Coordinates of C-alpha atoms in Angstrom, one line a residue:
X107 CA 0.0 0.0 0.0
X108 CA 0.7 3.4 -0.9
X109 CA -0.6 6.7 1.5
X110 CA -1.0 9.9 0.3
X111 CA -3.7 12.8 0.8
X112 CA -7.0 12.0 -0.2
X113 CA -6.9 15.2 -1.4
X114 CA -4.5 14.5 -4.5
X115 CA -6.5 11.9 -5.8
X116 CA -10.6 12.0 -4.9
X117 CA -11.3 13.4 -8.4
X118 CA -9.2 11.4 -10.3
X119 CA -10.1 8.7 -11.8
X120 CA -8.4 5.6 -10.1
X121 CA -7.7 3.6 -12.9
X122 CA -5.3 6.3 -14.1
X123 CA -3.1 6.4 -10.6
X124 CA 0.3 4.9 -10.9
X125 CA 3.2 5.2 -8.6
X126 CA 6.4 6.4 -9.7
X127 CA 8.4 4.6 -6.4
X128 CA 12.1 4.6 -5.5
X129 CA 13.5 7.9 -7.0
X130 CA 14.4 11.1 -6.3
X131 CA 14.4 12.8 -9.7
X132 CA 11.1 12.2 -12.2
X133 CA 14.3 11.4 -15.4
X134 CA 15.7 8.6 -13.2
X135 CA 16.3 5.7 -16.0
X136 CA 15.1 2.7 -14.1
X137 CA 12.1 3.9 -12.2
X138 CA 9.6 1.7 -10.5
X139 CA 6.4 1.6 -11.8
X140 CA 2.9 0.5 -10.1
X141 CA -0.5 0.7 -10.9
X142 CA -3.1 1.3 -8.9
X143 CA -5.5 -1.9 -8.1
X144 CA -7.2 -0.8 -5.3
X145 CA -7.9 3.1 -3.8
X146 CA -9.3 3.5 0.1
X147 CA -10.5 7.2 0.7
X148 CA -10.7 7.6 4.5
X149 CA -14.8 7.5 4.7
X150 CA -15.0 10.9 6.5
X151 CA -13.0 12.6 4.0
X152 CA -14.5 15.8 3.1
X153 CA -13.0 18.4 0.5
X154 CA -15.0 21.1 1.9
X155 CA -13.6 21.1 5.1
X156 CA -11.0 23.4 5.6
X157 CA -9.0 22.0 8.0
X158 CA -8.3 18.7 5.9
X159 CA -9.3 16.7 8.1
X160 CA -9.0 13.0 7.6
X161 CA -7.3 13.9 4.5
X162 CA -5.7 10.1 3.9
X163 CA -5.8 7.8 1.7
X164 CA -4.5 4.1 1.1
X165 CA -3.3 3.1 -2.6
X166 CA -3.1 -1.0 -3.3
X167 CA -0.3 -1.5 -6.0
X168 CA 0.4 -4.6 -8.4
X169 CA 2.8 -5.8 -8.3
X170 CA 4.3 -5.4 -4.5
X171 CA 6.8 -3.0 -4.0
X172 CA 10.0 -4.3 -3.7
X173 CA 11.9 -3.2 0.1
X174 CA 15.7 -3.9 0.6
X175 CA 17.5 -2.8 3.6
X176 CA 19.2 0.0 2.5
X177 CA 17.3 0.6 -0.7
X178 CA 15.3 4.2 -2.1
X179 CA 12.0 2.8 -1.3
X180 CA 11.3 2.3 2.5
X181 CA 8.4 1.3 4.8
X182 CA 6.9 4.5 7.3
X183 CA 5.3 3.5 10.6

């Protein structure tokens, strides 16, 4: 799974998200690539609310991401 802000992708259509994962600069000539399968949009997510609150979102990618000690793509807590 992928988080991000609800708020980056509520309007967009979910079969068009994929993840660009593992580098620091956009050019990077072996990025890795995932696509969206599945899209969880925190159910009291609200645009209109100022504050942004629960502005979170999960992002299930095929296939898994790949984590090595020591490599550019890490797990958060």
């Amino acid at each position: 799974f992928i988080i991000t802000a609800a708020s980056c992708i509520d309007q967009t259509d979910h079969d068009e998200i994929s993840i660009l994962a593992g580098v620091h600069n956009r050019f990077h000539d072996f990025p890795t690539i995932r696509y969206a399968t599945d899209v969880y949009i925190h159910p009291e997510w609200d645009r209109s609310n100022a504050h942004h609150e629960n502005d979170v979102a999960l992002i299930s990618v095929f296939p898994p991401l790949n984590i090595v000690p020591g490599g550019y793509i890490t797990r958060t807590c």
